[in-house]
Structures are given as structure tokens and as C-alpha cells.
């Protein structure tokens, strides 16, 4: 979002499923087949620790940012919590 308008984001993988804006100009992204990463300044950075890539029949891969800025990525295989700022985050598997 720039000002009060959404802007098209380049650099996202073709299989992007959900995205949410976090601090530091970071767009946290989940993929249709699992996995996730960040898009910063039009460049996508994959985070393999976020569940890997797998096909699963129909369950959603959800990403959200909590009030104090942690990122939560939910997959059928587990829930991951990313604490920190921008792309400098520590990831913990919660389930």
C-alpha cells in the first residue's frame, strides 16, 4: 500500500496464495503448495524452513501479522511464528 492506495507488487512467485504486509516494507507470502517467504523491494526471498513445498488437497495456507508484528504462517503440517523485524526474524514451529 502506498499512501491510501494498493499498488501491484512485482516479483511474487506464480504460485503465491496469501500475502500480508509486515513492518519494514516486507510482504510475507505463502504459496499454493506450501512454503513461504518474503517480498522486499520487488525481490522474493524463499524461507525453506517454513514447511517446505507440498501438495495438499484443498487446505489453505494462511499468513497473518499479529498486533505487535510477529508473522504467523499456518499450514496443514504446522504453524510457524516469526518474531523480529523486517526479514530479520527467528522462526519457531508451534505445532
mmCIF file of C-alpha atoms in Angstrom:
data_model
loop_
_atom_site.group_PDB
_atom_site.id
_atom_site.type_symbol
_atom_site.label_atom_id
_atom_site.label_comp_id
_atom_site.label_asym_id
_atom_site.label_seq_id
_atom_site.Cartn_x
_atom_site.Cartn_y
_atom_site.Cartn_z
ATOM 1 C CA UNK A 1 0.000 0.000 0.000
ATOM 2 C CA UNK A 2 1.327 3.405 -0.913
ATOM 3 C CA UNK A 3 -0.489 6.161 0.954
ATOM 4 C CA UNK A 4 -4.111 5.052 0.809
ATOM 5 C CA UNK A 5 -3.832 3.040 -2.430
ATOM 6 C CA UNK A 6 -2.874 -0.552 -3.155
ATOM 7 C CA UNK A 7 -0.028 -0.960 -5.610
ATOM 8 C CA UNK A 8 0.686 -4.046 -7.700
ATOM 9 C CA UNK A 9 3.675 -5.961 -6.297
ATOM 10 C CA UNK A 10 6.134 -7.422 -8.767
ATOM 11 C CA UNK A 11 8.466 -10.307 -8.014
ATOM 12 C CA UNK A 12 5.972 -12.671 -6.388
ATOM 13 C CA UNK A 13 6.123 -16.358 -7.343
ATOM 14 C CA UNK A 14 3.396 -17.531 -9.722
ATOM 15 C CA UNK A 15 2.078 -19.903 -7.045
ATOM 16 C CA UNK A 16 1.602 -17.216 -4.346
ATOM 17 C CA UNK A 17 -1.507 -17.903 -2.280
ATOM 18 C CA UNK A 18 -1.745 -15.333 0.519
ATOM 19 C CA UNK A 19 0.211 -12.230 1.437
ATOM 20 C CA UNK A 20 0.229 -9.737 4.284
ATOM 21 C CA UNK A 21 2.191 -6.534 4.882
ATOM 22 C CA UNK A 22 4.560 -6.506 7.856
ATOM 23 C CA UNK A 23 6.869 -3.742 9.070
ATOM 24 C CA UNK A 24 9.987 -2.687 7.186
ATOM 25 C CA UNK A 25 8.330 -2.803 3.757
ATOM 26 C CA UNK A 26 8.061 -6.603 3.931
ATOM 27 C CA UNK A 27 5.303 -8.589 2.259
ATOM 28 C CA UNK A 28 5.076 -12.052 3.873
ATOM 29 C CA UNK A 29 3.852 -14.636 1.342
ATOM 30 C CA UNK A 30 2.606 -18.230 1.441
ATOM 31 C CA UNK A 31 2.471 -20.473 -1.619
ATOM 32 C CA UNK A 32 -0.356 -22.585 -3.024
ATOM 33 C CA UNK A 33 1.685 -25.751 -2.426
ATOM 34 C CA UNK A 34 3.174 -24.749 0.938
ATOM 35 C CA UNK A 35 6.340 -22.921 1.795
ATOM 36 C CA UNK A 36 6.646 -19.209 2.225
ATOM 37 C CA UNK A 37 8.915 -16.255 2.174
ATOM 38 C CA UNK A 38 9.156 -12.500 1.833
ATOM 39 C CA UNK A 39 8.930 -9.981 -0.938
ATOM 40 C CA UNK A 40 11.037 -6.855 -0.355
ATOM 41 C CA UNK A 41 11.686 -4.158 -2.956
ATOM 42 C CA UNK A 42 10.255 -6.387 -5.706
ATOM 43 C CA UNK A 43 12.520 -9.344 -4.858
ATOM 44 C CA UNK A 44 11.190 -12.617 -3.415
ATOM 45 C CA UNK A 45 13.238 -14.500 -0.801
ATOM 46 C CA UNK A 46 12.166 -18.084 -0.091
ATOM 47 C CA UNK A 47 12.271 -19.394 3.503
ATOM 48 C CA UNK A 48 12.589 -23.219 3.214
ATOM 49 C CA UNK A 49 12.195 -23.635 6.995
ATOM 50 C CA UNK A 50 8.507 -22.740 6.656
ATOM 51 C CA UNK A 51 7.156 -26.189 5.961
ATOM 52 C CA UNK A 52 8.661 -26.811 2.543
ATOM 53 C CA UNK A 53 6.645 -27.288 -0.596
ATOM 54 C CA UNK A 54 3.992 -29.971 -0.737
ATOM 55 C CA UNK A 55 0.682 -30.531 -2.405
ATOM 56 C CA UNK A 56 -2.215 -30.961 -0.013
ATOM 57 C CA UNK A 57 -5.806 -31.368 -1.095
ATOM 58 C CA UNK A 58 -7.506 -28.073 -0.536
ATOM 59 C CA UNK A 59 -6.363 -26.862 2.875
ATOM 60 C CA UNK A 60 -5.454 -23.188 2.918
ATOM 61 C CA UNK A 61 -2.031 -21.803 3.684
ATOM 62 C CA UNK A 62 -2.670 -18.699 5.766
ATOM 63 C CA UNK A 63 -0.377 -15.813 6.703
ATOM 64 C CA UNK A 64 -1.182 -13.039 9.154
ATOM 65 C CA UNK A 65 0.609 -10.396 11.205
ATOM 66 C CA UNK A 66 -0.202 -10.096 14.900
ATOM 67 C CA UNK A 67 -0.672 -6.741 16.621
ATOM 68 C CA UNK A 68 2.938 -6.467 17.862
ATOM 69 C CA UNK A 69 4.328 -7.553 14.428
ATOM 70 C CA UNK A 70 5.078 -11.294 14.656
ATOM 71 C CA UNK A 71 4.170 -13.136 11.454
ATOM 72 C CA UNK A 72 2.126 -16.347 11.718
ATOM 73 C CA UNK A 73 2.099 -18.816 8.816
ATOM 74 C CA UNK A 74 -0.383 -21.679 9.148
ATOM 75 C CA UNK A 75 -0.150 -24.839 7.065
ATOM 76 C CA UNK A 76 -1.778 -28.275 7.301
ATOM 77 C CA UNK A 77 1.632 -29.522 8.515
ATOM 78 C CA UNK A 78 2.142 -26.917 11.251
ATOM 79 C CA UNK A 79 2.023 -23.342 12.471
ATOM 80 C CA UNK A 80 5.134 -21.143 12.359
ATOM 81 C CA UNK A 81 5.727 -17.926 14.315
ATOM 82 C CA UNK A 82 8.267 -15.406 13.030
ATOM 83 C CA UNK A 83 9.458 -12.847 15.572
ATOM 84 C CA UNK A 84 11.774 -9.966 14.845
ATOM 85 C CA UNK A 85 11.628 -7.120 12.370
ATOM 86 C CA UNK A 86 11.527 -6.920 8.586
ATOM 87 C CA UNK A 87 13.179 -10.024 7.098
ATOM 88 C CA UNK A 88 15.370 -10.499 10.192
ATOM 89 C CA UNK A 89 13.133 -12.985 12.005
ATOM 90 C CA UNK A 90 13.536 -16.104 14.083
ATOM 91 C CA UNK A 91 11.048 -18.838 13.185
ATOM 92 C CA UNK A 92 9.540 -21.245 15.701
ATOM 93 C CA UNK A 93 7.286 -24.165 14.850
ATOM 94 C CA UNK A 94 4.314 -24.104 17.239
ATOM 95 C CA UNK A 95 2.606 -27.323 16.149
#
